[in-house]
mmCIF file with all atom_site columns, C-alpha atoms and ligand atoms in Angstrom:
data_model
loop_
_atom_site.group_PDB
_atom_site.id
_atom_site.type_symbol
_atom_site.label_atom_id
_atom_site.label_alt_id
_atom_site.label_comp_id
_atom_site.label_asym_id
_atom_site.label_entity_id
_atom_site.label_seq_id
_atom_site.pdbx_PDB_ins_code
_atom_site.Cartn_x
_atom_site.Cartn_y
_atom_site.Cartn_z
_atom_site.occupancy
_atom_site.B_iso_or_equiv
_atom_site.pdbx_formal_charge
_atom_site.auth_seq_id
_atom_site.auth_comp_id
_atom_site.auth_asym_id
_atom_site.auth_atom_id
_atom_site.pdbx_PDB_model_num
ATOM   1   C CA . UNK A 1 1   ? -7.263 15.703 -11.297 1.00 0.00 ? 34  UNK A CA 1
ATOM   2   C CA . UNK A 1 2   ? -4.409 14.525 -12.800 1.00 0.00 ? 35  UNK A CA 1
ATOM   3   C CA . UNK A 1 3   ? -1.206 15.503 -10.318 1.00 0.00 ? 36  UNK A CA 1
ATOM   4   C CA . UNK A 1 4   ? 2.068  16.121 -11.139 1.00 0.00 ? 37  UNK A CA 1
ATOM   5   C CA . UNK A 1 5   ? 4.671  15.241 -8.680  1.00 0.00 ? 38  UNK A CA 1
ATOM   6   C CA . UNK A 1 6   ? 8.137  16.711 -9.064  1.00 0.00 ? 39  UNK A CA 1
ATOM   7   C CA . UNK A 1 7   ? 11.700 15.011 -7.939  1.00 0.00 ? 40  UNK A CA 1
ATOM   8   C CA . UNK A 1 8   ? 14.378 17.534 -7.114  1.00 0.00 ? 41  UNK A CA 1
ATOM   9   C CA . UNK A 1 9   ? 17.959 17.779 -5.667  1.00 0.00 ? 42  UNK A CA 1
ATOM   10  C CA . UNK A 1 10  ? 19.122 21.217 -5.471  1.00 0.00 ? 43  UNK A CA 1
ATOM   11  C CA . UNK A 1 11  ? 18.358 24.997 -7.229  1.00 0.00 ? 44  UNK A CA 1
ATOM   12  C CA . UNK A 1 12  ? 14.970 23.390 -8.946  1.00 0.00 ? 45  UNK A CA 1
ATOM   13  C CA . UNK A 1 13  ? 14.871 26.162 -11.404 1.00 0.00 ? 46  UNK A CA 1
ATOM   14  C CA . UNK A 1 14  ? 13.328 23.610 -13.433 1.00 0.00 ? 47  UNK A CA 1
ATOM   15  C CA . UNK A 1 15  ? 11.004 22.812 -11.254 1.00 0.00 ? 48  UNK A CA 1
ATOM   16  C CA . UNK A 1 16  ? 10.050 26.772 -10.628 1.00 0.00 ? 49  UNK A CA 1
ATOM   17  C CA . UNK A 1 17  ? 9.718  26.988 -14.596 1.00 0.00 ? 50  UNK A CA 1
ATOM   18  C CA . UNK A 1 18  ? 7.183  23.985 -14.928 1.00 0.00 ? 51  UNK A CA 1
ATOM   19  C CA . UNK A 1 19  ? 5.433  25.268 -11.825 1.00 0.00 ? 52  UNK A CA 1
ATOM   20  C CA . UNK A 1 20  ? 5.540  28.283 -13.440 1.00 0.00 ? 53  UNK A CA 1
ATOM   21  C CA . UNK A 1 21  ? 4.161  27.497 -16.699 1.00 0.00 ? 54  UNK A CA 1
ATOM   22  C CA . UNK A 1 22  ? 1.274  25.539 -15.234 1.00 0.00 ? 55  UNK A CA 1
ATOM   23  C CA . UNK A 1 23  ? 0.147  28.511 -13.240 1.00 0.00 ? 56  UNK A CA 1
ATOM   24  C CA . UNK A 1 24  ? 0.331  30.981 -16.355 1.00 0.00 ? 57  UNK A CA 1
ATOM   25  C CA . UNK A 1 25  ? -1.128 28.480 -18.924 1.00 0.00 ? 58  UNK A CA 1
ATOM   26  C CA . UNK A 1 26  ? -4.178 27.279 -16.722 1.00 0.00 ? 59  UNK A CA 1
ATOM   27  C CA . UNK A 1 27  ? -3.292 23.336 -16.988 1.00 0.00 ? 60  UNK A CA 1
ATOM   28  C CA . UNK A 1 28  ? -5.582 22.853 -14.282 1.00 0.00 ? 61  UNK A CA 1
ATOM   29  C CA . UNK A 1 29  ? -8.193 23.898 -16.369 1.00 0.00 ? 62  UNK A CA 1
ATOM   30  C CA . UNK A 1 30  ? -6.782 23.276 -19.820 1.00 0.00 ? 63  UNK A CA 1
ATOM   31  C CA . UNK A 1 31  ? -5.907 19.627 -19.175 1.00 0.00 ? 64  UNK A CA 1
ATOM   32  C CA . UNK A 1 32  ? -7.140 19.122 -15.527 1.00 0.00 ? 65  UNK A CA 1
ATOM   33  C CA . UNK A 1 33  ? -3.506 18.762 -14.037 1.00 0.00 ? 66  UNK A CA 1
ATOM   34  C CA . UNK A 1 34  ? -1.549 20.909 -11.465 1.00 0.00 ? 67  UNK A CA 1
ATOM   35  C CA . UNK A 1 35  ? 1.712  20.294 -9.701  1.00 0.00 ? 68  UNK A CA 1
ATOM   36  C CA . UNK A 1 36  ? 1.144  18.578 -6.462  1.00 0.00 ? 69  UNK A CA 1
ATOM   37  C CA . UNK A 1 37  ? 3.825  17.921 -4.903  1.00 0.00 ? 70  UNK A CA 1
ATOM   38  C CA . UNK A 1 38  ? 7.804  18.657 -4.987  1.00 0.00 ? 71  UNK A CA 1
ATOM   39  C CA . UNK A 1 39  ? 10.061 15.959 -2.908  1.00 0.00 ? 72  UNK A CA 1
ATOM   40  C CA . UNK A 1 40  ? 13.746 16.595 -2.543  1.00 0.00 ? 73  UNK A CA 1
ATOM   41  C CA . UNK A 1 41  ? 16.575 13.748 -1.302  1.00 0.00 ? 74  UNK A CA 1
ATOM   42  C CA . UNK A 1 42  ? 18.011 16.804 0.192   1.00 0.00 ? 75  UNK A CA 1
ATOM   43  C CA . UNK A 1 43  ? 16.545 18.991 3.195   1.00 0.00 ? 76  UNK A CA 1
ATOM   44  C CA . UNK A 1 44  ? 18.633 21.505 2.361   1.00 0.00 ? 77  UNK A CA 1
ATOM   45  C CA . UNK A 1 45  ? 17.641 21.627 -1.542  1.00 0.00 ? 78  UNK A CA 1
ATOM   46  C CA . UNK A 1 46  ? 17.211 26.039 -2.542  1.00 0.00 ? 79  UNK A CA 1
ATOM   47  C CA . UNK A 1 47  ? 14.005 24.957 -4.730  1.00 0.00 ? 80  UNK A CA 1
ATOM   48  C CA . UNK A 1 48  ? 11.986 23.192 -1.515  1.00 0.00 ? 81  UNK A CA 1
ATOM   49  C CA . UNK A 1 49  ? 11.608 27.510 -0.575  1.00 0.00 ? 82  UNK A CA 1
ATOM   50  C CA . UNK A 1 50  ? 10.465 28.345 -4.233  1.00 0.00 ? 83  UNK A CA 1
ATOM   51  C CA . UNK A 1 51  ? 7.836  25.411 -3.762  1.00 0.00 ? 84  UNK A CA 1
ATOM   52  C CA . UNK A 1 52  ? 6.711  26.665 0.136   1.00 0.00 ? 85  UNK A CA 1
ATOM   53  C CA . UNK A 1 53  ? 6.417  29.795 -0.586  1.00 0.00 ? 86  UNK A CA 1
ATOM   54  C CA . UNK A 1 54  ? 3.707  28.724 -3.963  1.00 0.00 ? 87  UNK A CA 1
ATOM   55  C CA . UNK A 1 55  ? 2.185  26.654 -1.241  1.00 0.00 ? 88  UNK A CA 1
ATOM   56  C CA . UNK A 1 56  ? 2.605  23.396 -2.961  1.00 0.00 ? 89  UNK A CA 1
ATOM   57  C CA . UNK A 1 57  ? 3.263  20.180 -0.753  1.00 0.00 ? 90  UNK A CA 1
ATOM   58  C CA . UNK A 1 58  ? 6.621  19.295 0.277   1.00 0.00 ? 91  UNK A CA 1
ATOM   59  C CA . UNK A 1 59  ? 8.863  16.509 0.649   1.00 0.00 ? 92  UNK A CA 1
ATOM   60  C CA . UNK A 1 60  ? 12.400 15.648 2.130   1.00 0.00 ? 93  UNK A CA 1
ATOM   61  C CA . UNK A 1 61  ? 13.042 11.872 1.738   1.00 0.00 ? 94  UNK A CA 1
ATOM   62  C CA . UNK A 1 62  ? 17.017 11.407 2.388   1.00 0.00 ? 95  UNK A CA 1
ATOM   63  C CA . UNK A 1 63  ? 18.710 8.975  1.335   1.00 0.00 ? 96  UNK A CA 1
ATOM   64  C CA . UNK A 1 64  ? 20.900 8.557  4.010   1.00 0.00 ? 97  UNK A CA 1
ATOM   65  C CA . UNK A 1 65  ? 19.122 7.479  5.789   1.00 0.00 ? 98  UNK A CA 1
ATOM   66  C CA . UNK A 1 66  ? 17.739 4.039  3.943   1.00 0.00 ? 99  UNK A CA 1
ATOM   67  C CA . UNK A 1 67  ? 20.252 1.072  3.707   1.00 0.00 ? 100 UNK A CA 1
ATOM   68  C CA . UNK A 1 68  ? 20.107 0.438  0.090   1.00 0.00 ? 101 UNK A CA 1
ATOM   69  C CA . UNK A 1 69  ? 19.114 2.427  -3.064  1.00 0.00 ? 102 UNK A CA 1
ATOM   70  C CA . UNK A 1 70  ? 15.948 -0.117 -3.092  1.00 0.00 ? 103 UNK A CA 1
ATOM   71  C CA . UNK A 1 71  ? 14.351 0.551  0.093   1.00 0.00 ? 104 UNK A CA 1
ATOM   72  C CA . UNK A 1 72  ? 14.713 4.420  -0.588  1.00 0.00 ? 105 UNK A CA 1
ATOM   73  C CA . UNK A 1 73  ? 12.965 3.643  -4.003  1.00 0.00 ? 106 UNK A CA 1
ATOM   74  C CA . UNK A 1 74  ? 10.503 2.117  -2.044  1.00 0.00 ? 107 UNK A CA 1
ATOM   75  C CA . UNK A 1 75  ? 9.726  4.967  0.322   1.00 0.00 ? 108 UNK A CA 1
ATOM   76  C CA . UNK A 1 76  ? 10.035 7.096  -2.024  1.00 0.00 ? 109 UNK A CA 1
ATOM   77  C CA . UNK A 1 77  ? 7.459  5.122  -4.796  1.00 0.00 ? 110 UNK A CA 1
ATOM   78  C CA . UNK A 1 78  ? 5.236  5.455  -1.365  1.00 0.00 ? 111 UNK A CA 1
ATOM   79  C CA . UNK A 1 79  ? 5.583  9.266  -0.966  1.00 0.00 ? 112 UNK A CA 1
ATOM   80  C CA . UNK A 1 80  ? 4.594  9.681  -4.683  1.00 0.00 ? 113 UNK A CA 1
ATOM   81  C CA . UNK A 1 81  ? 1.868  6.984  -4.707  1.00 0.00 ? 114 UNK A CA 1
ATOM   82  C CA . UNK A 1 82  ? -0.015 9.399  -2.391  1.00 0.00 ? 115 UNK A CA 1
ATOM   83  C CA . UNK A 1 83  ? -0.401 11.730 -5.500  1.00 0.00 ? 116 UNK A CA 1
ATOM   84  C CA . UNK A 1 84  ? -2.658 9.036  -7.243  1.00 0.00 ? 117 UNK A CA 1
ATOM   85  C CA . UNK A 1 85  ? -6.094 9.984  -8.334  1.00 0.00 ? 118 UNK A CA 1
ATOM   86  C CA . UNK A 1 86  ? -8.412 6.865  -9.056  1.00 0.00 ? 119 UNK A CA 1
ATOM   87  C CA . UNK A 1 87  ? -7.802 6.803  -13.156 1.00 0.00 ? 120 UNK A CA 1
ATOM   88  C CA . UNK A 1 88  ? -5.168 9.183  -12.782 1.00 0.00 ? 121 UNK A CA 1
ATOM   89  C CA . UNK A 1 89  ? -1.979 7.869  -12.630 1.00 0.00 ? 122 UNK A CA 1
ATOM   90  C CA . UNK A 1 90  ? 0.324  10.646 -11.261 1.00 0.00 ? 123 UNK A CA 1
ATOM   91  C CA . UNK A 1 91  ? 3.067  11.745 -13.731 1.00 0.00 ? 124 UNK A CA 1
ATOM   92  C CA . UNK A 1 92  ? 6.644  12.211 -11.917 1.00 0.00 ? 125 UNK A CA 1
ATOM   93  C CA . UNK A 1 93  ? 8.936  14.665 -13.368 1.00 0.00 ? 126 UNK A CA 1
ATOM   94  C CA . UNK A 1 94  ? 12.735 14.231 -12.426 1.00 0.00 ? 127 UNK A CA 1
ATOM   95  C CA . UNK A 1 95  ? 14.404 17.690 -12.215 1.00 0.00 ? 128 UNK A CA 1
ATOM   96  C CA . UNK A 1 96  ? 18.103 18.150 -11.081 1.00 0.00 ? 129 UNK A CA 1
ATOM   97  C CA . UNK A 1 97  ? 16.929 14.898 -8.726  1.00 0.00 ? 130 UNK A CA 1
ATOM   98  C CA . UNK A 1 98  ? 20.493 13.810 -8.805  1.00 0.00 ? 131 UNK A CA 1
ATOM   99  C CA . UNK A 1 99  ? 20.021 9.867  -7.471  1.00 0.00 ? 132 UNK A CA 1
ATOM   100 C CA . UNK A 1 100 ? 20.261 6.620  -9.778  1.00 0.00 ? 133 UNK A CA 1
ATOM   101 C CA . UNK A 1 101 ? 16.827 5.173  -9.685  1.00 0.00 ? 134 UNK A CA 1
ATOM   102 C CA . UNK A 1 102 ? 16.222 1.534  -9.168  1.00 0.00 ? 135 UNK A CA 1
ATOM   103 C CA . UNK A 1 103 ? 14.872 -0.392 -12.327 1.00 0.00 ? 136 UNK A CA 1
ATOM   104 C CA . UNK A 1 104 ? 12.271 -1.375 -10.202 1.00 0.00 ? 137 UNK A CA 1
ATOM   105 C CA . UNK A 1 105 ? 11.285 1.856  -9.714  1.00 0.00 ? 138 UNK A CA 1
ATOM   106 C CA . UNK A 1 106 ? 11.898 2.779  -13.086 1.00 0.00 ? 139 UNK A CA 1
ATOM   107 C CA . UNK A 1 107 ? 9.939  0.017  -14.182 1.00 0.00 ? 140 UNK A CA 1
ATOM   108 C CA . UNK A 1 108 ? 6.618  0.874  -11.727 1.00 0.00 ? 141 UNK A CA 1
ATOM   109 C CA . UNK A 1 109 ? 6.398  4.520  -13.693 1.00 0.00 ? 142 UNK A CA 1
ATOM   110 C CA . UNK A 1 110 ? 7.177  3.094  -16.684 1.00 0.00 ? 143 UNK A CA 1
ATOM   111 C CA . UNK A 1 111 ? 5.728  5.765  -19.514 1.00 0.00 ? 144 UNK A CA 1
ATOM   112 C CA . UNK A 1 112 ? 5.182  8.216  -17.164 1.00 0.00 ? 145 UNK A CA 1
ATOM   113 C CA . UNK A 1 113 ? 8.916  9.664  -15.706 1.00 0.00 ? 146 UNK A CA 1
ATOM   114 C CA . UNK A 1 114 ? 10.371 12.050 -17.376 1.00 0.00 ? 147 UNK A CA 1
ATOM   115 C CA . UNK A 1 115 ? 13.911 13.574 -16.703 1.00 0.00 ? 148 UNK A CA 1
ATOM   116 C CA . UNK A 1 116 ? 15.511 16.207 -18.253 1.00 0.00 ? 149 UNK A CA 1
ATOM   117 C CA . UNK A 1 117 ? 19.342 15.862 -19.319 1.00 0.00 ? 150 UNK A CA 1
ATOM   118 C CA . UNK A 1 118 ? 22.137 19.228 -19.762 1.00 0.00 ? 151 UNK A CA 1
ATOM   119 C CA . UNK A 1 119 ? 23.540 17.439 -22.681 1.00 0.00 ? 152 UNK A CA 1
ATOM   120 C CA . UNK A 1 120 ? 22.644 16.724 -26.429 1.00 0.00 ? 153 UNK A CA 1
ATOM   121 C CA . UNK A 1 121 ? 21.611 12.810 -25.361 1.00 0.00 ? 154 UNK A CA 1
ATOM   122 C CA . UNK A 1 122 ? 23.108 10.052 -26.266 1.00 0.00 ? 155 UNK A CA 1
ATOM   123 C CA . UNK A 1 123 ? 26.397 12.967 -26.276 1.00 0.00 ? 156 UNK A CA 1
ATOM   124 C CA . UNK A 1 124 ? 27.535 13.069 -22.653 1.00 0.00 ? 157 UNK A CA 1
ATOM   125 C CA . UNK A 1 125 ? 25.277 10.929 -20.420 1.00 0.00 ? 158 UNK A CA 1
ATOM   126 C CA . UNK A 1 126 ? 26.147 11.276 -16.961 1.00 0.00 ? 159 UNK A CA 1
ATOM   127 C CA . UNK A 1 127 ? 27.926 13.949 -14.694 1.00 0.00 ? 160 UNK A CA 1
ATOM   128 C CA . UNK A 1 128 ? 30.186 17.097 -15.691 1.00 0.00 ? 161 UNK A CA 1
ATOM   129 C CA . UNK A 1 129 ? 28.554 16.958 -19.127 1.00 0.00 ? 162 UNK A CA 1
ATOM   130 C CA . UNK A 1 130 ? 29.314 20.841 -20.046 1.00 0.00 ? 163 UNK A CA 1
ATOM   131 C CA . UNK A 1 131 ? 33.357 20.243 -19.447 1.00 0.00 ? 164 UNK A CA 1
ATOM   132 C CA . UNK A 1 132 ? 33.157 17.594 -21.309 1.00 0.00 ? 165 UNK A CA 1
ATOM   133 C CA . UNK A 1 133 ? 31.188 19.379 -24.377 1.00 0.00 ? 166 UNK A CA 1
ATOM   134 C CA . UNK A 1 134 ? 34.341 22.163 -24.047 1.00 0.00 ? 167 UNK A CA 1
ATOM   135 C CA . UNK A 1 135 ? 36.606 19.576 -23.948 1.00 0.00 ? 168 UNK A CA 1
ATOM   136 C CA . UNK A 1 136 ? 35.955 17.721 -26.908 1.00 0.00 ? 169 UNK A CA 1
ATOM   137 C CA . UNK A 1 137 ? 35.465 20.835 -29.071 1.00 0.00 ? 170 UNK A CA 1
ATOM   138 C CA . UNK A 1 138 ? 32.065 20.711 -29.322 1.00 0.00 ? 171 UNK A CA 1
ATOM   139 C CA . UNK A 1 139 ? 30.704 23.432 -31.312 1.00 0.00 ? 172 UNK A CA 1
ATOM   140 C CA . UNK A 1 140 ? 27.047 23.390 -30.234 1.00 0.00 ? 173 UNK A CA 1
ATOM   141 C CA . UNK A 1 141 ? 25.465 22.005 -26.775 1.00 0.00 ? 174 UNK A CA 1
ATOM   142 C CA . UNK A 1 142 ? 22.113 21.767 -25.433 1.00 0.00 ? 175 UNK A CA 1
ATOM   143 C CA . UNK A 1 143 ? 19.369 19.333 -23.153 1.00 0.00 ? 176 UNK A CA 1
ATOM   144 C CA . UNK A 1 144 ? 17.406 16.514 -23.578 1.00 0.00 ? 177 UNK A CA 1
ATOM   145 C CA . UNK A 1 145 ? 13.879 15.759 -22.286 1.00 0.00 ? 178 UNK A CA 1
ATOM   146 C CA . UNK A 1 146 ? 13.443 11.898 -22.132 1.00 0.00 ? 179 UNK A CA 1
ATOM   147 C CA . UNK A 1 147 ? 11.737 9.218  -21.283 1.00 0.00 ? 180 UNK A CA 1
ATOM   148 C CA . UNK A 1 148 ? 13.339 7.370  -17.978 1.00 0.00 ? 181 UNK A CA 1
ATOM   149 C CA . UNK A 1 149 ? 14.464 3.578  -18.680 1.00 0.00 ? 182 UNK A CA 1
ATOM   150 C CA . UNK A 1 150 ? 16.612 1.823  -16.996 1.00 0.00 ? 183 UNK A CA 1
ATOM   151 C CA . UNK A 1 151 ? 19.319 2.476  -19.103 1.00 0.00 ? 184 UNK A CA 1
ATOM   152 C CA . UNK A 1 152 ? 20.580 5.664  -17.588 1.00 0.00 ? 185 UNK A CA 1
ATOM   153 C CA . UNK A 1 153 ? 19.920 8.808  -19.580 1.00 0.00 ? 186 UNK A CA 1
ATOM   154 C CA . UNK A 1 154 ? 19.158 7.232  -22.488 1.00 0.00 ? 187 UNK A CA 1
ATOM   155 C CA . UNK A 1 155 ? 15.324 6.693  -22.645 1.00 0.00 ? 188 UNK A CA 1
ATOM   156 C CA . UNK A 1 156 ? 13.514 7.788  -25.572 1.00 0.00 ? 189 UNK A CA 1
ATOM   157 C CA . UNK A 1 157 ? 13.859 11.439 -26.456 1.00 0.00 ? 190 UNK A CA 1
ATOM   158 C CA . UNK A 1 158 ? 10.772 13.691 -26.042 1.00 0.00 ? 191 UNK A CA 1
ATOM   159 C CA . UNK A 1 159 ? 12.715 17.013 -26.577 1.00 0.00 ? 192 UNK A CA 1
ATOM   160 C CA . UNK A 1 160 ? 16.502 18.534 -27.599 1.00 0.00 ? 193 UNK A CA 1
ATOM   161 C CA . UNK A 1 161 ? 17.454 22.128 -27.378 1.00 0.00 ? 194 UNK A CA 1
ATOM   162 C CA . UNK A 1 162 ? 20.857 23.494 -28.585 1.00 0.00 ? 195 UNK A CA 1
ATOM   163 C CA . UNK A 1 163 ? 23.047 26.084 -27.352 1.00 0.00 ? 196 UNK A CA 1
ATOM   164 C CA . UNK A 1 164 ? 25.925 27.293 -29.493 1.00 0.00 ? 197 UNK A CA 1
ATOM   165 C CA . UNK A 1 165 ? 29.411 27.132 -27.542 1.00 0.00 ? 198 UNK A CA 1
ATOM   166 C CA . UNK A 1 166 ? 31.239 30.494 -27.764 1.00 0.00 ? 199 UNK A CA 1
ATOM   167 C CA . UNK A 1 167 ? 34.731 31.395 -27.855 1.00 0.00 ? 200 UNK A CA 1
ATOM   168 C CA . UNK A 1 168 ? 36.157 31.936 -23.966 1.00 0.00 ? 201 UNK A CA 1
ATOM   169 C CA . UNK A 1 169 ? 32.637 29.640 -22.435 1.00 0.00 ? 202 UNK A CA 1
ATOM   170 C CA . UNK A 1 170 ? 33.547 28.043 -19.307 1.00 0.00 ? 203 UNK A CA 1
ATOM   171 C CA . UNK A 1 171 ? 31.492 25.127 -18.059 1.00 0.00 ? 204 UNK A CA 1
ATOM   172 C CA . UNK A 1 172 ? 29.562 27.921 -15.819 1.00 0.00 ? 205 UNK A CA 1
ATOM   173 C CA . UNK A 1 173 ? 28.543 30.514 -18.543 1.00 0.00 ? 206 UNK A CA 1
ATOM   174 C CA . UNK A 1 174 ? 27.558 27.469 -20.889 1.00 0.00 ? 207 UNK A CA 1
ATOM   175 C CA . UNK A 1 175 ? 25.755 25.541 -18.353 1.00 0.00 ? 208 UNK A CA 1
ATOM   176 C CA . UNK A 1 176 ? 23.714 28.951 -17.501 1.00 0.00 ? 209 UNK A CA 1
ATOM   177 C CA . UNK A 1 177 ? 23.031 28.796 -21.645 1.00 0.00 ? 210 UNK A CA 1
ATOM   178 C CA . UNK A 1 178 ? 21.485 25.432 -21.608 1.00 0.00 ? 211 UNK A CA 1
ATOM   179 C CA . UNK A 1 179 ? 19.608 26.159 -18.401 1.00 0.00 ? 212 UNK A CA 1
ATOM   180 C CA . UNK A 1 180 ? 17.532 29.061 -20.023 1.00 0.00 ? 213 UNK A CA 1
ATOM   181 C CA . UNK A 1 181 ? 16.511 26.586 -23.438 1.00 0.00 ? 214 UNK A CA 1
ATOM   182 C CA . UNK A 1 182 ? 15.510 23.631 -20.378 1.00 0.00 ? 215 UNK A CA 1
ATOM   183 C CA . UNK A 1 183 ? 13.441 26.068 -18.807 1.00 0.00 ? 216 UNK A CA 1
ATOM   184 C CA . UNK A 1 184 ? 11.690 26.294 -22.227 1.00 0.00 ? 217 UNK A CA 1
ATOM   185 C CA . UNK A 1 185 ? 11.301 23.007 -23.527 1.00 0.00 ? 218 UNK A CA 1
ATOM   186 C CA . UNK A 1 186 ? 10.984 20.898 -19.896 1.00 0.00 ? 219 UNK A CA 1
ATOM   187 C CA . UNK A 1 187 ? 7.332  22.718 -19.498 1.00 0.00 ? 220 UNK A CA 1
ATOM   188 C CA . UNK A 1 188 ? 6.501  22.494 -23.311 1.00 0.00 ? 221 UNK A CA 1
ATOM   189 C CA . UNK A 1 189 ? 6.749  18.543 -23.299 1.00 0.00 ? 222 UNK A CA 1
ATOM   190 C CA . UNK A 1 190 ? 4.882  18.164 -20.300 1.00 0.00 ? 223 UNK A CA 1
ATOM   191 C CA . UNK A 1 191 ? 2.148  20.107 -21.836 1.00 0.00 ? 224 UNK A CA 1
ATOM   192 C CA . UNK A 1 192 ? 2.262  18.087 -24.620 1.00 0.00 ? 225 UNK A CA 1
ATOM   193 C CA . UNK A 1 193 ? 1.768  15.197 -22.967 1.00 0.00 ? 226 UNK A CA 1
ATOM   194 C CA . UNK A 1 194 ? -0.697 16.106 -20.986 1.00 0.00 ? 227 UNK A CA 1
ATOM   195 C CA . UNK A 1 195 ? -2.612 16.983 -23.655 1.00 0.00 ? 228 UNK A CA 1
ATOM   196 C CA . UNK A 1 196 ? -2.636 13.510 -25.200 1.00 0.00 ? 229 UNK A CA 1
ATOM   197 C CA . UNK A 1 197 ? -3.778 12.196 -22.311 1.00 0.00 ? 230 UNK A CA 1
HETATM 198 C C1 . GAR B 2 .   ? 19.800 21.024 -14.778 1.00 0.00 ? 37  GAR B C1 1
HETATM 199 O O1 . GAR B 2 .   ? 20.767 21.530 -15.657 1.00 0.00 ? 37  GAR B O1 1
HETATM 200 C C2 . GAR B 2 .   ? 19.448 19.595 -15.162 1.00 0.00 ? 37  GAR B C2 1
HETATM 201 O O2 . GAR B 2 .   ? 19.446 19.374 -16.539 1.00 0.00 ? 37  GAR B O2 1
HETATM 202 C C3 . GAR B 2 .   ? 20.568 18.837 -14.497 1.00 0.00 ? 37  GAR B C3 1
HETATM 203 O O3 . GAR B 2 .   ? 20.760 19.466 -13.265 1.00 0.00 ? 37  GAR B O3 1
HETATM 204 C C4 . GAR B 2 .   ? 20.388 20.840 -13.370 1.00 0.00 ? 37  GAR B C4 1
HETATM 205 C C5 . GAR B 2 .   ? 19.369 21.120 -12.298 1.00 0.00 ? 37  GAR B C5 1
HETATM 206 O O4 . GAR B 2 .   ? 19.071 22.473 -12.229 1.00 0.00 ? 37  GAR B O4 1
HETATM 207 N N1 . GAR B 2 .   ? 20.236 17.458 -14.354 1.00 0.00 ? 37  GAR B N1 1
HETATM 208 C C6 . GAR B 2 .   ? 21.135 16.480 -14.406 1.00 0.00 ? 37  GAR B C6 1
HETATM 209 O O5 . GAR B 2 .   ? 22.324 16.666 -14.551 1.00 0.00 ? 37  GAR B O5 1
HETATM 210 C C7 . GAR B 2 .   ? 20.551 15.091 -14.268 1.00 0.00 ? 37  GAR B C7 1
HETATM 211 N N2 . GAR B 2 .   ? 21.482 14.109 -14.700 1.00 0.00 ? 37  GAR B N2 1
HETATM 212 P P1 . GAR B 2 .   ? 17.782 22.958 -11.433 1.00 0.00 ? 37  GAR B P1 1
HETATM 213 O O6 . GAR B 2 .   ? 17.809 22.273 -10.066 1.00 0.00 ? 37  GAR B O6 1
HETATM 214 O O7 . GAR B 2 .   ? 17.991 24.448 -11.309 1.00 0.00 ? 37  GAR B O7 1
HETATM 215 O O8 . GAR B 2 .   ? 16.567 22.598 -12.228 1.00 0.00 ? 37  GAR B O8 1
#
């Protein structure tokens, strides 16, 4: 079985759509995968309930409470290593996980960590990116699915979706736009590659 482990920080509607989407589509028996596990940096992250309550394990790993980004990398590479079948690499899915990741983490799930971006990558890498979309005029915004390297949001795109911007859109209503087309395209590229495997 090939599991899927998921990296969260907060709401983890992401998360709920992939878990979702697995469930309705059968990946379990279409490509032999099934979300295993969702881990949070953040005890008090909304989606950890979402992922209880489906009965899927759970994971609080704070950060804290580790000295340096490495060593929570560390624990954390630990945490997920658990989720590795013998051939079967687990795939880790980044979504909302709010943390810089260490290259050397970055570097030990090379080809298989995925994140998922609320901006039209390389357009507005980092924090706040809807203000800054409505800021500089932007006419149309959207989300990227990516690769993770260690260049930060700017691995190699798997997936864009695009969101006009409408007259009056506040960071809120716009951000609530993207998050519907993420929730669409975060499972679809998963599946995808899952089904290359
Ligand atoms: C999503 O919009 C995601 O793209 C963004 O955080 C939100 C998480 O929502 N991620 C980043 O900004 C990463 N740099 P969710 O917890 O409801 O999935």
């Amino acid at each position: 079985m090939k599991n899927i482990v998921i990296l969260i920080s907060g709401g983890g509607s992401n998360m709920a759509a992939i878990v979702k989407t697995a469930r309705r589509d059968g990946w379990q028996d279409k490509f032999g995968a099934r979300v295993a596990a969702v881990i949070s940096n953040k005890a008090s992250a909304q989606g950890l309930l979402f992922a209880q309550e489906q009965g899927l394990a759970t994971g609080v790993l704070d950060h804290k409470a580790f000295g340096s980004r490495e060593a929570f990398d560390e624990a954390l590479a630990k945490e997920i290593d658990r989720y590795d079948e013998p051939g079967q690499p687990v795939l880790v899915v980044l979504a909302g996980f709010m943390r810089i990741l260490t290259p050397g983490f970055v570097g030990r799930y090379a080809g298989r960590l995925l994140n998922i971006h609320p901006s039209l990558l390389p357009a507005f890498a980092g924090l706040h990116t809807q203000q800054r979309a409505l800021d500089a005029g932007c006419k149309f915004a959207g989300a990227t699915v990516h690769q993770v390297t260690a260049d930060l949001d700017h691995g190699p795109i798997l997936a864009q979706a695009v969101v006009p911007v409408l007259p009056g859109d506040t960071a809120e209503v716009l951000s609530a736009r993207v998050l519907t087309q993420e929730h669409l395209i975060y499972p679809r590229v998963i599946a995808e590659l899952l089904q290359k495997q």
